[in-house]
């Protein structure tokens, strides 16, 4: 992994001491005026330095949606609590396949949201929380520079948190940890941070400490700035007041916390001294995580997290393209597609490629080359995804996410650039472990079925294979839930009723190596050969064992479980 060194970013209008915002976020009582989003208007090549492109990773129910909403409220990007959810509900109401999401209480789509705060532009990428969508999530995480890991204070690290964390670790992504729901009865704070340190092998550095929990919860203490974060009124339960102290020994701590002050001092001293001091380099390399105890629902520590993403999380870093590393300051525009989403708006049958820009200053109307096809694309209608709306993107810089509407010209993993031949690495296809034959209820619909399957594969959620023999069509996925989504979407969006049924294969391997030997193997094993949508040959195996056996018997050929997009 290559990281460019960076300096702590000071927003242009930052006060000498980082501002802590004390206001209610729930929109019920005099919230902060929603700040209008300043239109993007830069030609400066170092504008990327104020971009923070990040994701929130968590196990379902830990509070990712609530935290997202509070971050958007704080930035003024939305005005009322409940809008993120409401937006989700509207989306769900419009689309059948999203009904699956609703029914199972999960989020199966990823999306991007851009908002500004204190002179910093945040690009928040949503990651699906369900394990079946790990491949999609994996790709989304290749497009971020940092992540917030949300942990439920009552539960600690859960399975999906750990999986997502492992993906972040592969790229050494810096992680800010938000331990949520401290307004409820939870586990001991030291237990929780020790668990993070031990299980994730990370150095930990508490930044905001909880004062009591559940019924005894009194607020939080910002350890770096000696500020008490308190409820805005007796029994309101909501954050709303900041009291600046000279330090934990300040007598006002006793006035405010009463008998609990002494114990708070003791635990805070342990929290400060018992763990690693904050080290920006270690954080930037993913070796240390700052920890914020808070409550997304009650808005405790949300401002501190937002402040510190701006302050500490790195701006866009260099991205690897084969042997070269493309720096964000490189004047030549480039980016890669990490997601394709079709029918976001069923009224328009649109298909949008989400592109993470990696270098240069992009301008609307620019012509970029798609490396895979060699074709040039005039990007006339690029989109920014704001919290609630889409906005035409006139200019964008490294770290920004732009949506490019297209009719199949762009697939997941594609590189777009002004320079020809550039190809970003790190967006692999994973060999699916669930392979199904597509059985049509109406055989006359086979053309539509192929169109639907190819379009779905281009989104990256599934893969399609055509066997060398016969007229079948196979679909490969990583998790079973995707099968339901595919069936539902084929019907809803393409009018094709189809069943996905077992076909006897359980493993797929891409074939690579000496071309003549691969061709000979393909010719001699036609019954077990299929081609992916790029025409590359794959070996279909009846079991994992069978795949291993074939590889052992043919040492000159590589049987690959992952393949970088060509
Ligand atoms: P997710 O996106 O990670 O799946 O979690 P989400 O934000 O939807 O939160 C899951 C549940 O946890 C929600 O309750 C939410 O209100 C609650 N929650 C989130 N943050 C906090 C917090 O800081 N404190 C407390 N006490 N609860 C929190 P729900 O009952 O499932 O949904 P809802 O009806 O409240 O929306």
XYZ file of C-alpha atoms and ligand atoms in Angstrom:
602
model
C 0.000 0.000 0.000
C 1.281 3.405 -0.850
C 0.310 6.393 1.199
C 1.266 9.894 0.388
C 2.329 11.886 3.378
C -0.032 14.658 4.246
C -0.341 17.466 6.644
C -3.072 18.020 9.143
C -5.664 19.860 7.182
C -6.767 23.210 8.498
C -9.999 24.315 6.877
C -9.616 27.759 5.345
C -11.857 29.344 7.935
C -10.755 27.246 10.877
C -10.375 29.002 14.170
C -7.093 28.453 16.011
C -8.821 26.074 18.388
C -11.067 23.621 16.576
C -14.653 24.736 16.844
C -17.046 22.586 18.781
C -20.556 23.117 17.701
C -23.129 23.234 20.448
C -26.596 23.058 19.099
C -29.423 20.660 18.775
C -29.536 18.655 15.638
C -32.978 17.192 15.775
C -34.676 20.137 14.141
C -37.085 20.495 17.025
C -35.722 23.576 18.677
C -33.810 26.263 16.879
C -31.406 24.141 14.913
C -28.479 25.678 13.185
C -29.482 27.362 9.951
C -29.000 24.911 7.153
C -26.028 26.225 5.273
C -26.514 26.444 1.532
C -24.094 24.257 -0.291
C -21.580 26.430 -1.982
C -21.343 25.414 -5.596
C -18.130 23.787 -6.614
C -16.067 26.381 -8.250
C -12.453 25.606 -8.296
C -9.737 25.495 -10.792
C -7.069 25.042 -8.167
C -5.279 21.788 -8.458
C -4.788 21.541 -4.689
C -8.507 21.815 -4.007
C -8.472 18.050 -3.404
C -6.750 18.719 -0.079
C -10.092 19.646 1.463
C -11.836 16.463 0.339
C -12.583 13.714 2.843
C -13.935 10.614 1.168
C -15.046 8.085 3.740
C -17.444 5.264 4.536
C -19.248 4.230 7.688
C -18.823 0.543 8.446
C -20.865 -1.327 11.021
C -22.870 -4.400 11.852
C -26.591 -3.944 11.065
C -28.392 -2.014 13.827
C -25.286 -0.479 15.365
C -26.470 2.968 14.264
C -24.930 3.696 10.870
C -28.089 5.269 9.441
C -28.616 7.383 12.540
C -25.030 8.607 12.523
C -25.198 9.368 8.794
C -28.291 11.402 9.389
C -26.764 13.335 12.261
C -23.640 14.123 10.234
C -25.833 15.439 7.437
C -27.909 17.484 9.870
C -24.826 18.958 11.391
C -23.480 20.035 8.028
C -26.824 21.571 7.128
C -27.209 19.181 4.203
C -30.577 18.071 5.576
C -32.818 19.974 7.911
C -34.897 17.476 9.833
C -34.175 14.214 11.525
C -35.808 11.333 9.702
C -35.034 12.536 6.202
C -32.433 9.905 5.435
C -34.900 7.267 6.470
C -37.749 8.969 4.649
C -35.683 9.100 1.525
C -35.041 5.386 1.899
C -38.749 4.764 2.358
C -39.644 6.709 -0.777
C -37.070 4.776 -2.724
C -38.360 1.509 -1.393
C -41.921 2.375 -2.197
C -40.975 2.866 -5.817
C -39.104 -0.280 -6.530
C -40.013 -3.890 -6.034
C -36.584 -5.261 -5.518
C -35.900 -2.754 -2.834
C -38.896 -4.302 -1.116
C -36.564 -7.171 -0.321
C -34.346 -4.735 1.460
C -37.292 -3.421 3.413
C -38.657 -6.852 4.221
C -35.379 -8.082 5.593
C -34.436 -4.849 7.254
C -31.160 -4.519 5.456
C -29.558 -2.141 3.083
C -28.477 -3.744 -0.165
C -27.487 -0.701 -2.127
C -24.488 1.554 -1.836
C -24.752 5.185 -2.541
C -22.734 8.334 -2.280
C -23.542 11.539 -0.435
C -21.644 14.796 -0.602
C -21.869 17.548 1.983
C -19.823 20.497 3.137
C -18.936 21.646 6.593
C -16.524 24.294 7.803
C -14.874 24.566 4.401
C -14.337 20.859 4.012
C -16.121 18.707 1.431
C -17.119 15.271 2.675
C -17.961 12.433 0.333
C -19.703 9.737 2.328
C -20.055 6.361 0.646
C -22.681 4.034 2.028
C -21.751 0.398 2.414
C -24.355 -2.332 2.591
C -24.365 -3.985 5.980
C -25.362 -7.463 4.880
C -22.679 -10.078 4.464
C -24.069 -11.297 1.163
C -23.027 -8.064 -0.406
C -19.444 -8.182 0.642
C -18.107 -7.991 -2.897
C -20.006 -4.810 -3.557
C -18.844 -3.459 -0.230
C -15.292 -4.432 -0.967
C -15.341 -2.352 -4.120
C -16.928 0.608 -2.375
C -14.194 0.525 0.222
C -11.565 0.762 -2.521
C -12.972 4.212 -3.231
C -12.570 5.703 0.272
C -9.632 7.247 2.076
C -10.902 6.620 5.615
C -13.768 5.025 7.506
C -15.821 5.448 10.651
C -16.395 2.144 12.408
C -19.625 2.228 14.438
C -19.849 -0.191 17.345
C -22.856 -0.792 19.578
C -21.720 -0.181 23.177
C -23.801 -3.104 24.401
C -22.466 -5.547 21.837
C -18.875 -4.667 21.012
C -17.344 -5.985 17.828
C -19.824 -8.032 15.813
C -19.242 -10.324 12.835
C -19.961 -7.831 10.087
C -17.909 -5.124 11.797
C -14.969 -7.439 11.782
C -15.384 -8.449 8.129
C -15.621 -4.861 6.992
C -12.686 -3.948 9.155
C -10.608 -6.678 7.505
C -11.392 -5.200 4.113
C -10.240 -1.793 5.338
C -7.090 -3.342 6.717
C -6.174 -4.790 3.326
C -5.694 -1.214 2.191
C -4.539 0.181 5.546
C -7.467 2.581 5.603
C -7.430 4.874 8.656
C -10.364 4.201 10.965
C -12.168 6.389 13.460
C -14.144 4.352 15.992
C -17.518 5.575 17.226
C -18.868 3.560 20.159
C -22.567 4.254 19.905
C -25.611 4.090 22.171
C -23.824 5.059 25.371
C -27.079 6.615 26.515
C -28.188 3.026 27.094
C -26.848 0.397 29.415
C -23.729 -0.956 27.740
C -20.485 -2.759 28.411
C -17.659 -1.289 30.436
C -15.780 1.290 28.284
C -12.387 -0.244 29.082
C -13.680 -3.672 28.080
C -14.842 -2.298 24.774
C -11.622 -0.554 23.866
C -9.511 -3.494 25.004
C -11.617 -5.713 22.766
C -10.924 -3.419 19.815
C -7.216 -3.370 20.586
C -6.978 -7.158 21.040
C -9.321 -8.445 18.393
C -8.427 -5.987 15.672
C -4.772 -5.652 16.630
C -4.946 -1.870 16.662
C -3.503 0.772 18.922
C -6.384 2.643 20.495
C -6.576 6.220 21.681
C -9.696 7.414 23.533
C -10.697 10.913 22.401
C -14.155 11.334 23.915
C -14.972 9.525 27.148
C -18.420 8.596 28.504
C -19.552 9.814 31.902
C -21.785 7.075 33.203
C -24.085 4.906 31.115
C -27.753 4.020 30.838
C -29.717 5.572 33.698
C -26.500 7.050 35.115
C -25.407 8.634 31.812
C -24.392 12.248 32.374
C -22.650 13.221 29.176
C -19.207 12.960 27.638
C -15.785 14.467 28.131
C -13.694 15.592 25.165
C -10.268 14.511 26.393
C -8.293 16.556 23.850
C -10.034 19.844 24.469
C -11.221 19.496 28.070
C -14.831 20.091 27.237
C -17.841 18.591 28.889
C -20.615 17.603 26.509
C -23.906 17.715 28.375
C -27.645 17.494 27.874
C -29.283 20.742 26.869
C -31.728 20.683 29.754
C -32.641 18.565 32.711
C -33.821 15.142 31.563
C -33.911 16.106 27.895
C -31.474 13.310 27.141
C -30.161 15.256 24.141
C -26.771 16.821 23.751
C -26.931 20.577 23.641
C -24.439 22.158 25.988
C -20.657 22.412 26.049
C -18.799 23.457 29.189
C -15.154 24.329 28.751
C -12.957 23.291 31.665
C -9.355 23.927 32.558
C -8.905 20.169 32.899
C -10.360 17.213 34.804
C -9.372 18.861 38.100
C -11.574 21.881 37.405
C -13.954 22.308 40.358
C -16.869 22.777 37.977
C -16.668 19.065 37.236
C -17.730 18.443 40.863
C -20.527 20.991 40.598
C -21.882 19.364 37.469
C -21.282 15.668 38.113
C -21.647 15.687 41.892
C -20.569 12.448 43.527
C -19.693 10.912 40.185
C -16.913 13.463 39.560
C -14.201 11.613 41.441
C -14.779 8.357 39.629
C -14.940 10.215 36.321
C -11.521 11.732 37.061
C -10.077 8.328 37.854
C -11.382 6.621 34.740
C -10.397 9.544 32.532
C -6.866 9.489 33.945
C -6.693 5.778 33.108
C -8.115 6.402 29.659
C -5.554 9.120 28.996
C -2.540 7.383 30.381
C -3.295 3.731 29.760
C -3.366 3.926 25.972
C -1.225 5.105 23.106
C -1.039 8.852 22.552
C -2.617 9.955 19.308
C -0.119 9.595 16.505
C -1.260 10.955 13.171
C 1.094 8.800 11.135
C 0.003 5.613 12.887
C -3.639 6.611 12.297
C -2.971 7.398 8.633
C -1.439 3.961 8.156
C -4.384 2.239 9.789
C -2.402 1.143 12.837
C -4.140 3.332 15.441
C -7.783 4.216 15.890
C -9.068 7.216 17.855
C -12.145 6.266 19.880
C -15.239 8.396 20.465
C -17.894 7.246 22.882
C -21.163 8.827 21.924
C -24.776 8.547 20.982
C -25.841 9.124 17.408
C -29.472 9.268 18.471
C -28.888 11.789 21.234
C -26.200 13.586 19.233
C -23.345 13.161 21.676
C -19.868 13.245 20.069
C -21.174 13.644 16.521
C -19.631 17.120 16.194
C -16.329 15.820 17.529
C -16.237 13.009 14.973
C -17.014 15.368 12.110
C -14.417 17.836 13.342
C -11.776 15.139 13.545
C -12.488 13.594 10.157
C -11.782 17.032 8.723
C -8.778 17.439 10.952
C -7.115 14.041 10.862
C -8.497 11.867 8.075
C -6.305 12.053 5.025
C -7.259 13.833 1.835
C -7.210 11.695 -1.317
C -4.098 9.614 -1.559
C -2.133 8.200 -4.437
C -3.811 5.295 -6.234
C -2.018 2.363 -7.752
C -2.353 1.758 -11.461
C -0.197 -1.284 -12.124
C 3.374 -0.291 -11.439
C 2.706 3.421 -11.196
C 1.130 5.448 -8.464
C -1.072 8.281 -9.653
C -1.012 11.220 -7.268
C -4.108 13.370 -6.723
C -2.166 16.463 -7.799
C -1.378 14.915 -11.186
C -2.986 17.380 -13.629
C -4.306 14.676 -15.928
C -7.874 13.654 -14.993
C -8.443 10.018 -14.071
C -10.776 7.887 -11.996
C -12.331 4.462 -11.696
C -15.828 3.033 -11.560
C -16.493 1.323 -8.230
C -20.200 0.846 -8.665
C -22.838 0.812 -11.343
C -26.417 1.218 -10.292
C -29.296 0.779 -12.683
C -32.789 2.106 -12.324
C -32.105 4.340 -9.353
C -34.973 6.297 -10.733
C -37.291 3.785 -12.422
C -39.046 6.623 -14.261
C -35.893 7.307 -16.184
C -34.464 3.819 -16.598
C -31.138 5.327 -15.865
C -27.915 3.582 -15.259
C -25.275 5.408 -13.368
C -21.614 4.621 -12.973
C -20.161 5.921 -9.709
C -16.680 7.186 -10.448
C -14.102 7.987 -7.829
C -11.855 10.669 -9.253
C -8.192 10.059 -8.515
C -6.371 12.959 -10.175
C -6.726 16.217 -12.054
C -9.508 18.785 -12.179
C -12.466 17.325 -14.001
C -14.725 19.655 -15.959
C -18.136 18.853 -17.371
C -17.994 18.008 -21.070
C -14.532 16.550 -20.835
C -13.704 13.603 -23.045
C -12.262 10.649 -21.171
C -11.068 7.314 -22.494
C -12.357 4.053 -21.053
C -9.228 1.932 -20.889
C -10.998 -1.409 -21.245
C -12.728 -0.558 -24.517
C -10.433 2.186 -25.782
C -13.567 4.242 -26.467
C -13.832 7.926 -25.706
C -16.711 9.162 -23.611
C -17.852 12.792 -23.566
C -18.950 13.311 -19.961
C -21.686 15.867 -20.518
C -24.053 15.140 -17.643
C -22.007 14.194 -14.619
C -23.831 14.250 -11.297
C -22.972 14.981 -7.705
C -25.075 13.129 -5.172
C -26.026 15.530 -2.436
C -27.879 14.385 0.656
C -31.252 14.744 -0.986
C -30.722 15.781 -4.542
C -28.574 15.225 -7.496
C -26.720 18.207 -8.821
C -24.984 18.660 -12.134
C -21.244 18.461 -11.562
C -19.484 21.301 -13.329
C -16.089 20.631 -11.797
C -14.700 17.954 -9.543
C -11.354 16.989 -8.106
C -9.612 13.912 -6.737
C -11.631 12.330 -3.956
C -14.945 13.440 -5.433
C -17.531 10.949 -6.544
C -19.324 11.739 -9.764
C -22.159 9.781 -11.285
C -21.984 9.268 -15.032
C -25.255 8.250 -16.692
C -24.545 5.773 -19.482
C -26.070 2.931 -21.438
C -23.579 0.185 -20.742
C -20.368 1.962 -21.760
C -19.068 1.734 -18.205
C -18.703 -1.336 -16.012
C -17.428 -1.821 -12.482
C -13.639 -1.631 -12.392
C -13.300 0.514 -15.512
C -10.654 3.214 -15.549
C -11.481 6.541 -17.181
C -8.673 8.893 -17.997
C -7.234 11.570 -20.192
C -4.075 9.512 -20.526
C -4.555 6.385 -22.579
C -3.589 3.034 -21.161
C -3.980 3.925 -17.483
C -5.561 1.115 -15.513
C -6.322 1.263 -11.813
C -5.665 -1.938 -9.961
C -7.385 -3.379 -6.954
C -10.934 -4.017 -8.144
C -11.010 -7.771 -8.539
C -13.805 -10.135 -9.479
C -14.192 -12.876 -6.905
C -14.998 -16.399 -8.034
C -18.661 -16.917 -7.144
C -19.506 -19.836 -4.919
C -23.135 -20.032 -5.860
C -23.822 -20.837 -9.482
C -27.321 -21.123 -10.863
C -28.886 -21.877 -14.219
C -31.408 -19.292 -15.342
C -34.675 -21.050 -16.193
C -37.168 -18.948 -18.087
C -40.874 -19.353 -17.559
C -41.372 -18.089 -21.096
C -38.647 -19.375 -23.457
C -39.483 -16.585 -25.926
C -37.970 -14.141 -23.467
C -34.415 -15.388 -23.788
C -33.175 -12.194 -25.458
C -34.591 -10.009 -22.698
C -33.174 -12.380 -20.121
C -29.673 -12.077 -21.563
C -29.970 -8.308 -21.681
C -31.170 -8.230 -18.074
C -28.477 -10.599 -16.846
C -25.716 -8.707 -18.618
C -26.961 -5.398 -17.259
C -27.083 -6.812 -13.732
C -23.586 -8.238 -14.141
C -22.312 -4.864 -15.297
C -23.478 -3.455 -11.985
C -21.046 -5.865 -10.386
C -23.500 -7.592 -8.070
C -23.482 -10.851 -10.027
C -21.518 -12.498 -12.775
C -22.755 -14.276 -15.866
C -21.290 -17.234 -17.685
C -22.203 -18.894 -20.966
C -21.248 -22.578 -21.076
C -19.234 -23.651 -24.130
C -21.840 -26.340 -24.843
C -25.608 -25.865 -24.872
C -27.752 -22.772 -24.673
C -27.905 -22.365 -20.916
C -27.078 -19.183 -19.106
C -25.449 -19.293 -15.685
C -25.342 -16.653 -13.012
C -22.791 -16.610 -10.206
C -23.142 -14.753 -6.920
C -21.348 -14.509 -3.621
C -24.382 -14.732 -1.322
C -27.815 -16.314 -1.621
C -29.662 -13.086 -0.943
C -28.441 -11.802 -4.290
C -30.403 -14.590 -6.017
C -33.661 -13.175 -4.643
C -32.654 -9.689 -5.672
C -31.821 -10.824 -9.213
C -35.103 -12.707 -9.649
C -37.089 -9.757 -8.333
C -35.263 -7.217 -10.456
C -35.485 -9.315 -13.643
C -39.235 -9.303 -13.224
C -39.689 -5.724 -12.059
C -37.287 -4.008 -14.406
C -37.119 -6.235 -17.462
C -40.443 -8.097 -17.347
C -38.687 -11.461 -17.320
C -40.042 -14.175 -15.034
C -37.204 -16.585 -14.346
C -36.114 -19.052 -11.697
C -32.512 -19.535 -10.700
C -31.994 -23.221 -10.148
C -29.033 -25.350 -9.095
C -26.937 -26.574 -12.008
C -24.508 -28.923 -10.281
C -21.553 -26.529 -10.210
C -20.145 -25.060 -7.049
C -16.947 -23.373 -8.092
C -15.605 -21.244 -10.907
C -11.952 -20.673 -11.775
C -10.547 -18.297 -14.332
C -7.957 -19.934 -16.553
C -4.686 -18.137 -17.132
C -1.138 -18.909 -18.167
C 0.427 -19.953 -21.436
C -2.179 -19.211 -24.139
C -1.577 -22.404 -26.129
C -1.900 -24.582 -23.021
C -5.077 -22.806 -21.927
C -6.553 -23.270 -25.421
C -5.684 -26.964 -25.376
C -7.280 -27.377 -21.942
C -10.389 -25.516 -23.078
C -10.662 -27.693 -26.221
C -10.245 -30.892 -24.209
C -12.728 -30.020 -21.449
C -15.603 -28.376 -23.310
C -18.174 -29.876 -20.945
C -16.720 -27.927 -18.008
C -15.880 -24.679 -19.763
C -17.841 -21.457 -19.849
C -17.009 -17.872 -20.751
C -17.517 -14.798 -18.618
C -19.040 -11.651 -20.034
C -15.678 -10.478 -21.283
C -15.199 -13.740 -23.186
C -12.524 -15.097 -20.843
C -12.646 -18.862 -20.320
C -13.523 -20.289 -16.898
C -13.482 -23.807 -15.528
C -16.758 -24.917 -13.917
C -16.155 -27.348 -11.071
C -18.665 -29.537 -9.294
C -17.015 -28.854 -5.956
C -14.147 -26.940 -4.415
C -12.300 -30.247 -4.267
C -12.866 -30.794 -7.976
C -11.448 -27.326 -8.706
C -8.349 -28.084 -6.628
C -7.916 -31.451 -8.329
C -8.083 -29.929 -11.819
C -5.462 -27.353 -10.801
C -3.194 -30.087 -9.450
C -3.523 -32.136 -12.642
C -2.738 -29.140 -14.857
C 0.222 -27.424 -13.243
C 0.918 -25.302 -16.345
C -2.410 -23.554 -16.072
C -3.441 -21.120 -13.374
C -6.872 -21.698 -11.883
C -7.660 -18.284 -10.432
C -10.146 -17.476 -7.678
C -9.908 -13.743 -8.245
C -9.325 -11.830 -11.363
C -8.549 -8.186 -11.917
C -10.869 -6.572 -14.396
C -9.344 -6.193 -17.827
P -28.017 0.688 11.170
O -28.158 1.706 10.091
O -26.598 0.489 11.598
O -28.688 -0.609 10.894
O -28.721 1.253 12.494
P -29.791 2.405 12.698
O -29.158 3.733 12.605
O -30.980 2.131 11.835
O -30.124 2.175 14.217
C -30.653 0.947 14.697
C -31.500 1.212 15.915
O -30.675 1.757 16.957
C -32.605 2.245 15.692
O -33.683 1.897 16.540
C -31.989 3.516 16.204
O -32.942 4.469 16.603
C -31.208 2.992 17.376
N -30.076 3.881 17.732
C -29.144 4.392 16.913
N -28.285 5.159 17.612
C -28.677 5.123 18.895
C -28.189 5.722 20.096
O -27.215 6.456 20.129
N -28.870 5.443 21.248
C -29.977 4.638 21.265
N -30.563 4.428 22.426
N -30.460 4.056 20.149
C -29.824 4.301 18.986
P -34.965 1.121 16.028
O -35.888 1.018 17.153
O -34.536 -0.153 15.343
O -35.479 2.030 14.880
P -36.298 3.373 15.018
O -37.691 2.951 15.016
O -35.854 4.050 16.285
O -35.904 4.138 13.828
